[in-house]
């Protein structure tokens, strides 16, 4: 180690100067596009730096310069005598002159720290300028500049602490090896895309998001079926209350471009009790058939409708969609109206319960499936002709009887004025379709707001919305639509899910639906087609009520709410927080938002935890090794060790043992300040002098006494110092 120190100390300034000069030369080569070989410049800088440094040490600068001049003259004479052209030497002479000048400047500067500063600032300024101007730069020059910066910082820090320059020699090889490794890494002209790292980061993010969703699902205490969690619902499922916006991703859809806004039902509710909706629980042979019965009814109606093939094609549109869960966990399978086929993973089989389609077990982030459904142009003349078809099958009759029984019931205490309003709105209408359109048009004139008041205790929700508040969001409009339809004897039901019109303009493109796309609407049963969606929420009603190929016209009399993620007709006009999106308006929402904040901080927390664990392990290992070494010491070595601890505690207490100070002088200075209740400092120093200079043998009793004193002094210091100093002392 001593030989290494002497060797590096001998050539440090020349090597430091060589690095500075090589960096300058490479920067100059890049700026003037000289096309000088980088390795030749570096080699020349090292060679001339060593020669100049050696000449300075030997006081032989002039003789060295004279020898160099003679060598050049000899080369010129040789070229002249052999008839060679001197032009061949010109590039090498330029390189030599540049290397010599840069080496003299930088080696001289390397011996004086203040002279290095302007050179480094110039090199760093060049790097910044080259980056702005897009000037091509050798990676060797970047590494050399940063290597010199590290050496300068280490040398400046050592000088500030009064440490000689040679003490940084041990850092120089470490700096050099690190930068050499970076320099040897392959470099392309194009930026690194980090695809593998990005994919890994996406995978980690997806897993972390899945963990968040699973935790929220576990602690929320909600059912496994999908619902607009607290978006229009209280914790008990009661309608009403304010709505909190959320843009957390929920699902993504990819598939066929649709001709009308896409409605994806999550949960369908049949029973209304005046304050909430509950889903149907079918039993017996009714179980598991509803969505297939719906599709069969449409097929049979089309087959006997008398419509031509061209009219049927203009009326219907077969679509395929792939749905992926991104931010929720539920048993509900989202499906479009008139869905007739699901494609699930081979190990799963869905079950239909009324209009709801459920998985055996709740699925979370990453689960995907596809479905096929038949899109109908509900606002065309051909659809009205289809409704005129009479179905006489016994199967349709039994199904209709069950639907009428379950989906026309209303609370006995529903105010009479609700029935009167329904009758007034539909006066003059000839068909159920006309009645429903009249109700939808009337409700579209109500005001949309996310801060609607809840009804008074005991008051019917629909009655409160229709006559008192006249303000609400999708759950209010959907409930009113369904209740008014039932008042006219039309079977209706309430649906919660997602709605978007982006599928009308994008084909085979993945569309992400967030909490702002969560929605509620009503469906009405119209013979012989079956269930038809009716959306009366302002901003949605115009889209749902437009025929294909026709532009939607927004109702200018009603304000259309917009929010983040809005993209035209439907998307973003209603902002909901679904169950897994996290509604910050309730305790469950606050809990979910807290989890999301923790998720964002998770990488930092994990990194800090790892660093803390490693630091704790290092401290414990150091203490273990120190204790192990202490146990193996002799009594005299233990006394020396404990005296070092004593001087350390004295320095921490503001009483340092100065260089050249004797024990007696230190004893007089520290007397009283370093005394403990059991032992005085003078007694400890007397005992130490007898052992150190008096020839007295160190005994275990003496070690025990000194150890007790140091421990007491340590306790005394820890009780008097701040918590920060206490922590720093424990880490020693």
Short mmCIF file of N, CA and C in Angstrom, two decimals, residues 408-525:
data_model
loop_
_atom_site.label_atom_id
_atom_site.label_comp_id
_atom_site.label_asym_id
_atom_site.label_seq_id
_atom_site.Cartn_x
_atom_site.Cartn_y
_atom_site.Cartn_z
N UNK A 408 -93.13 -3.86 -13.19
CA UNK A 408 -94.12 -2.78 -13.19
C UNK A 408 -94.54 -2.40 -11.78
N UNK A 409 -94.02 -3.14 -10.79
CA UNK A 409 -94.41 -2.88 -9.41
C UNK A 409 -93.84 -1.56 -8.92
N UNK A 410 -94.67 -0.84 -8.16
CA UNK A 410 -94.26 0.43 -7.56
C UNK A 410 -94.64 0.44 -6.09
N UNK A 411 -93.98 1.24 -5.28
CA UNK A 411 -94.34 1.30 -3.86
C UNK A 411 -95.79 1.75 -3.67
N UNK A 412 -96.44 1.20 -2.67
CA UNK A 412 -97.84 1.56 -2.42
C UNK A 412 -97.99 3.02 -2.02
N UNK A 413 -96.95 3.58 -1.42
CA UNK A 413 -97.04 4.96 -0.95
C UNK A 413 -96.49 5.97 -1.95
N UNK A 414 -96.31 5.55 -3.22
CA UNK A 414 -95.87 6.50 -4.23
C UNK A 414 -96.94 7.57 -4.40
N UNK A 415 -96.59 8.85 -4.27
CA UNK A 415 -97.59 9.93 -4.35
C UNK A 415 -98.37 9.89 -5.66
N UNK A 416 -99.61 10.28 -5.56
CA UNK A 416 -100.50 10.27 -6.73
C UNK A 416 -100.03 11.23 -7.80
N UNK A 417 -99.36 12.29 -7.41
CA UNK A 417 -98.95 13.29 -8.39
C UNK A 417 -97.92 12.73 -9.37
N UNK A 418 -97.21 11.68 -9.00
CA UNK A 418 -96.28 11.05 -9.93
C UNK A 418 -97.06 10.36 -11.05
N UNK A 419 -98.14 9.65 -10.67
CA UNK A 419 -98.99 9.01 -11.69
C UNK A 419 -99.62 10.06 -12.60
N UNK A 420 -100.08 11.16 -11.99
CA UNK A 420 -100.72 12.21 -12.78
C UNK A 420 -99.74 12.83 -13.77
N UNK A 421 -98.49 13.02 -13.33
CA UNK A 421 -97.49 13.58 -14.23
C UNK A 421 -97.23 12.64 -15.40
N UNK A 422 -97.13 11.35 -15.13
CA UNK A 422 -96.89 10.38 -16.20
C UNK A 422 -98.05 10.40 -17.20
N UNK A 423 -99.27 10.49 -16.68
CA UNK A 423 -100.44 10.53 -17.58
C UNK A 423 -100.46 11.81 -18.40
N UNK A 424 -100.09 12.91 -17.78
CA UNK A 424 -100.07 14.19 -18.49
C UNK A 424 -99.01 14.20 -19.59
N UNK A 425 -97.84 13.65 -19.31
CA UNK A 425 -96.75 13.66 -20.28
C UNK A 425 -97.05 12.79 -21.49
N UNK A 426 -97.80 11.73 -21.30
CA UNK A 426 -98.04 10.77 -22.39
C UNK A 426 -99.39 10.96 -23.05
N UNK A 427 -100.06 12.03 -22.73
CA UNK A 427 -101.37 12.28 -23.32
C UNK A 427 -101.24 12.43 -24.84
N UNK A 428 -102.01 11.68 -25.57
CA UNK A 428 -101.98 11.73 -27.02
C UNK A 428 -101.05 10.73 -27.65
N UNK A 429 -100.24 10.02 -26.86
CA UNK A 429 -99.31 9.01 -27.40
C UNK A 429 -100.08 7.74 -27.73
N UNK A 430 -99.72 7.10 -28.83
CA UNK A 430 -100.45 5.93 -29.31
C UNK A 430 -99.79 4.62 -28.91
N UNK A 431 -98.48 4.63 -28.69
CA UNK A 431 -97.75 3.38 -28.41
C UNK A 431 -96.85 3.58 -27.19
N UNK A 432 -96.45 2.47 -26.55
CA UNK A 432 -95.50 2.60 -25.43
C UNK A 432 -94.20 3.31 -25.84
N UNK A 433 -93.74 3.08 -27.08
CA UNK A 433 -92.52 3.74 -27.53
C UNK A 433 -92.70 5.25 -27.54
N UNK A 434 -93.83 5.73 -28.01
CA UNK A 434 -94.09 7.16 -28.03
C UNK A 434 -94.17 7.72 -26.61
N UNK A 435 -94.78 6.96 -25.70
CA UNK A 435 -94.87 7.41 -24.31
C UNK A 435 -93.47 7.54 -23.68
N UNK A 436 -92.63 6.56 -23.92
CA UNK A 436 -91.28 6.60 -23.36
C UNK A 436 -90.47 7.75 -23.93
N UNK A 437 -90.63 8.00 -25.23
CA UNK A 437 -89.91 9.13 -25.83
C UNK A 437 -90.39 10.45 -25.26
N UNK A 438 -91.69 10.56 -24.99
CA UNK A 438 -92.22 11.79 -24.40
C UNK A 438 -91.67 12.00 -22.99
N UNK A 439 -91.60 10.92 -22.21
CA UNK A 439 -91.04 11.02 -20.85
C UNK A 439 -89.57 11.42 -20.92
N UNK A 440 -88.84 10.79 -21.83
CA UNK A 440 -87.42 11.11 -21.97
C UNK A 440 -87.21 12.57 -22.36
N UNK A 441 -88.00 13.07 -23.27
CA UNK A 441 -87.86 14.46 -23.70
C UNK A 441 -88.17 15.41 -22.55
N UNK A 442 -89.15 15.07 -21.72
CA UNK A 442 -89.49 15.92 -20.58
C UNK A 442 -88.35 15.96 -19.56
N UNK A 443 -87.80 14.81 -19.23
CA UNK A 443 -86.73 14.75 -18.23
C UNK A 443 -85.46 15.43 -18.71
N UNK A 444 -85.24 15.45 -20.02
CA UNK A 444 -84.04 16.10 -20.55
C UNK A 444 -84.03 17.59 -20.27
N UNK A 445 -85.17 18.15 -19.89
CA UNK A 445 -85.24 19.56 -19.54
C UNK A 445 -84.89 19.85 -18.10
N UNK A 446 -84.69 18.82 -17.29
CA UNK A 446 -84.29 19.02 -15.90
C UNK A 446 -82.80 19.39 -15.84
N UNK A 447 -82.40 19.92 -14.72
CA UNK A 447 -81.02 20.40 -14.57
C UNK A 447 -80.12 19.28 -14.06
N UNK A 448 -78.96 19.18 -14.70
CA UNK A 448 -77.95 18.20 -14.27
C UNK A 448 -77.04 18.85 -13.23
N UNK A 449 -76.77 18.13 -12.15
CA UNK A 449 -75.87 18.63 -11.11
C UNK A 449 -75.31 17.45 -10.32
N UNK A 450 -74.06 17.58 -9.92
CA UNK A 450 -73.44 16.52 -9.11
C UNK A 450 -73.61 16.77 -7.62
N UNK A 451 -74.31 17.84 -7.26
CA UNK A 451 -74.48 18.17 -5.84
C UNK A 451 -75.96 18.19 -5.47
N UNK A 452 -76.70 17.22 -5.97
CA UNK A 452 -78.13 17.17 -5.69
C UNK A 452 -78.38 16.83 -4.23
N UNK A 453 -79.44 17.42 -3.68
CA UNK A 453 -79.81 17.15 -2.29
C UNK A 453 -80.54 15.82 -2.19
N UNK A 454 -80.31 15.13 -1.09
CA UNK A 454 -81.03 13.88 -0.83
C UNK A 454 -82.46 14.21 -0.44
N UNK A 455 -83.41 13.32 -0.73
CA UNK A 455 -84.80 13.59 -0.34
C UNK A 455 -84.96 13.58 1.17
N UNK A 456 -86.03 14.21 1.61
CA UNK A 456 -86.32 14.21 3.04
C UNK A 456 -86.61 12.79 3.51
N UNK A 457 -86.42 12.56 4.78
CA UNK A 457 -86.63 11.22 5.33
C UNK A 457 -88.08 10.79 5.12
N UNK A 458 -88.23 9.60 4.53
CA UNK A 458 -89.56 9.07 4.27
C UNK A 458 -90.15 9.49 2.94
N UNK A 459 -89.52 10.43 2.23
CA UNK A 459 -90.04 10.89 0.95
C UNK A 459 -89.53 10.00 -0.18
N UNK A 460 -90.38 9.73 -1.14
CA UNK A 460 -89.99 8.92 -2.29
C UNK A 460 -88.96 9.68 -3.12
N UNK A 461 -87.93 8.96 -3.55
CA UNK A 461 -86.83 9.61 -4.27
C UNK A 461 -87.30 10.19 -5.60
N UNK A 462 -88.06 9.41 -6.37
CA UNK A 462 -88.53 9.90 -7.67
C UNK A 462 -89.45 11.10 -7.50
N UNK A 463 -90.32 11.08 -6.50
CA UNK A 463 -91.22 12.20 -6.25
C UNK A 463 -90.43 13.45 -5.90
N UNK A 464 -89.41 13.31 -5.05
CA UNK A 464 -88.58 14.45 -4.67
C UNK A 464 -87.87 15.05 -5.88
N UNK A 465 -87.33 14.19 -6.73
CA UNK A 465 -86.61 14.69 -7.90
C UNK A 465 -87.55 15.36 -8.90
N UNK A 466 -88.70 14.77 -9.14
CA UNK A 466 -89.61 15.27 -10.17
C UNK A 466 -90.29 16.58 -9.78
N UNK A 467 -90.54 16.80 -8.48
CA UNK A 467 -91.35 17.95 -8.09
C UNK A 467 -90.63 18.94 -7.18
N UNK A 468 -89.60 18.50 -6.48
CA UNK A 468 -88.96 19.39 -5.52
C UNK A 468 -87.60 19.89 -6.03
N UNK A 469 -86.65 19.00 -6.13
CA UNK A 469 -85.29 19.43 -6.50
C UNK A 469 -85.16 19.72 -7.99
N UNK A 470 -85.74 18.86 -8.82
CA UNK A 470 -85.63 18.95 -10.28
C UNK A 470 -84.16 19.08 -10.72
N UNK A 471 -83.29 18.58 -9.89
CA UNK A 471 -81.85 18.62 -10.14
C UNK A 471 -81.24 17.30 -9.69
N UNK A 472 -80.36 16.75 -10.50
CA UNK A 472 -79.72 15.49 -10.12
C UNK A 472 -78.74 15.04 -11.18
N UNK A 473 -78.28 13.82 -11.03
CA UNK A 473 -77.37 13.24 -12.02
C UNK A 473 -77.99 11.95 -12.52
N UNK A 474 -77.18 11.07 -13.11
CA UNK A 474 -77.74 9.97 -13.89
C UNK A 474 -78.66 9.06 -13.08
N UNK A 475 -78.33 8.79 -11.81
CA UNK A 475 -79.19 7.91 -11.02
C UNK A 475 -80.57 8.52 -10.83
N UNK A 476 -80.63 9.84 -10.71
CA UNK A 476 -81.92 10.53 -10.56
C UNK A 476 -82.73 10.42 -11.84
N UNK A 477 -82.09 10.70 -12.97
CA UNK A 477 -82.81 10.66 -14.25
C UNK A 477 -83.23 9.24 -14.61
N UNK A 478 -82.35 8.26 -14.36
CA UNK A 478 -82.69 6.88 -14.69
C UNK A 478 -83.83 6.38 -13.82
N UNK A 479 -83.81 6.72 -12.53
CA UNK A 479 -84.90 6.30 -11.63
C UNK A 479 -86.22 6.94 -12.04
N UNK A 480 -86.18 8.23 -12.34
CA UNK A 480 -87.41 8.91 -12.75
C UNK A 480 -87.95 8.33 -14.05
N UNK A 481 -87.07 8.03 -14.99
CA UNK A 481 -87.49 7.43 -16.26
C UNK A 481 -88.17 6.09 -16.03
N UNK A 482 -87.57 5.26 -15.18
CA UNK A 482 -88.13 3.94 -14.93
C UNK A 482 -89.46 4.03 -14.17
N UNK A 483 -89.54 4.91 -13.18
CA UNK A 483 -90.76 5.03 -12.38
C UNK A 483 -91.91 5.58 -13.22
N UNK A 484 -91.67 6.61 -14.01
CA UNK A 484 -92.74 7.17 -14.85
C UNK A 484 -93.20 6.15 -15.88
N UNK A 485 -92.27 5.35 -16.42
CA UNK A 485 -92.68 4.30 -17.35
C UNK A 485 -93.56 3.28 -16.67
N UNK A 486 -93.23 2.90 -15.44
CA UNK A 486 -94.07 1.94 -14.72
C UNK A 486 -95.44 2.52 -14.39
N UNK A 487 -95.48 3.83 -14.16
CA UNK A 487 -96.78 4.46 -13.91
C UNK A 487 -97.72 4.30 -15.10
N UNK A 488 -97.16 4.13 -16.30
CA UNK A 488 -97.97 3.93 -17.50
C UNK A 488 -98.12 2.45 -17.83
N UNK A 489 -97.70 1.58 -16.91
CA UNK A 489 -97.86 0.15 -17.12
C UNK A 489 -96.80 -0.47 -18.02
N UNK A 490 -95.73 0.25 -18.28
CA UNK A 490 -94.66 -0.26 -19.14
C UNK A 490 -93.59 -0.89 -18.24
N UNK A 491 -93.21 -2.15 -18.48
CA UNK A 491 -92.15 -2.77 -17.67
C UNK A 491 -90.81 -2.04 -17.88
N UNK A 492 -90.21 -1.61 -16.80
CA UNK A 492 -88.91 -0.92 -16.87
C UNK A 492 -87.99 -1.46 -15.78
N UNK A 493 -86.72 -1.15 -15.95
CA UNK A 493 -85.73 -1.53 -14.93
C UNK A 493 -84.59 -0.52 -14.95
N UNK A 494 -83.84 -0.54 -13.89
CA UNK A 494 -82.75 0.43 -13.67
C UNK A 494 -81.42 -0.28 -13.88
N UNK A 495 -80.49 0.36 -14.64
CA UNK A 495 -79.23 -0.29 -15.03
C UNK A 495 -78.06 0.60 -14.64
N UNK A 496 -76.99 -0.03 -14.14
CA UNK A 496 -75.74 0.66 -13.85
C UNK A 496 -74.61 0.01 -14.64
N UNK A 497 -73.73 0.83 -15.19
CA UNK A 497 -72.61 0.30 -15.97
C UNK A 497 -71.75 1.43 -16.51
N UNK A 498 -71.37 1.31 -17.77
CA UNK A 498 -70.54 2.32 -18.43
C UNK A 498 -71.18 2.72 -19.75
N UNK A 499 -70.94 3.97 -20.16
CA UNK A 499 -71.45 4.47 -21.43
C UNK A 499 -70.39 5.33 -22.09
N UNK A 500 -70.28 5.21 -23.41
CA UNK A 500 -69.33 6.02 -24.17
C UNK A 500 -69.77 6.11 -25.61
N UNK A 501 -69.43 7.21 -26.27
CA UNK A 501 -69.69 7.34 -27.70
C UNK A 501 -68.41 7.27 -28.52
N UNK A 502 -67.27 7.03 -27.86
CA UNK A 502 -65.99 6.97 -28.59
C UNK A 502 -65.94 5.78 -29.52
N UNK A 503 -66.72 4.74 -29.24
CA UNK A 503 -66.73 3.58 -30.13
C UNK A 503 -67.39 3.91 -31.46
N UNK A 504 -68.10 5.03 -31.53
CA UNK A 504 -68.74 5.41 -32.80
C UNK A 504 -67.72 5.94 -33.81
N UNK A 505 -66.57 6.37 -33.34
CA UNK A 505 -65.58 6.97 -34.24
C UNK A 505 -64.26 6.21 -34.29
N UNK A 506 -64.09 5.19 -33.47
CA UNK A 506 -62.83 4.46 -33.43
C UNK A 506 -63.08 2.97 -33.61
N UNK A 507 -62.31 2.37 -34.51
CA UNK A 507 -62.45 0.94 -34.81
C UNK A 507 -61.17 0.21 -34.44
N UNK A 508 -61.32 -0.90 -33.72
CA UNK A 508 -60.17 -1.73 -33.32
C UNK A 508 -59.16 -0.94 -32.50
N UNK A 509 -59.62 0.06 -31.78
CA UNK A 509 -58.75 0.88 -30.94
C UNK A 509 -59.11 0.67 -29.48
N UNK A 510 -58.11 0.50 -28.64
CA UNK A 510 -58.37 0.30 -27.22
C UNK A 510 -58.83 1.61 -26.59
N UNK A 511 -60.01 1.58 -26.00
CA UNK A 511 -60.60 2.76 -25.39
C UNK A 511 -60.69 2.51 -23.89
N UNK A 512 -60.09 3.40 -23.12
CA UNK A 512 -60.08 3.24 -21.67
C UNK A 512 -61.25 4.02 -21.07
N UNK A 513 -62.06 3.33 -20.28
CA UNK A 513 -63.20 3.94 -19.63
C UNK A 513 -62.89 4.10 -18.14
N UNK A 514 -63.01 5.31 -17.67
CA UNK A 514 -62.68 5.61 -16.28
C UNK A 514 -63.95 5.78 -15.47
N UNK A 515 -63.76 6.21 -14.21
CA UNK A 515 -64.92 6.47 -13.38
C UNK A 515 -65.81 7.54 -13.95
N UNK A 516 -65.27 8.42 -14.78
CA UNK A 516 -66.09 9.47 -15.39
C UNK A 516 -67.04 8.92 -16.44
N UNK A 517 -66.81 7.68 -16.89
CA UNK A 517 -67.70 7.04 -17.87
C UNK A 517 -68.74 6.15 -17.21
N UNK A 518 -68.68 5.99 -15.89
CA UNK A 518 -69.70 5.21 -15.20
C UNK A 518 -71.05 5.92 -15.32
N UNK A 519 -72.12 5.15 -15.46
CA UNK A 519 -73.40 5.76 -15.81
C UNK A 519 -74.55 4.88 -15.35
N UNK A 520 -75.73 5.47 -15.30
CA UNK A 520 -76.96 4.75 -15.00
C UNK A 520 -78.03 5.16 -15.99
N UNK A 521 -78.84 4.23 -16.43
CA UNK A 521 -79.91 4.50 -17.38
C UNK A 521 -81.06 3.53 -17.13
N UNK A 522 -82.14 3.69 -17.87
CA UNK A 522 -83.30 2.81 -17.73
C UNK A 522 -83.45 1.96 -18.97
N UNK A 523 -84.09 0.82 -18.82
CA UNK A 523 -84.46 -0.05 -19.93
C UNK A 523 -85.95 -0.35 -19.84
N UNK A 524 -86.59 -0.39 -20.99
CA UNK A 524 -88.03 -0.68 -21.05
C UNK A 524 -88.26 -1.92 -21.90
N UNK A 525 -89.24 -2.71 -21.49
CA UNK A 525 -89.57 -3.93 -22.23
C UNK A 525 -90.66 -3.61 -23.25
#
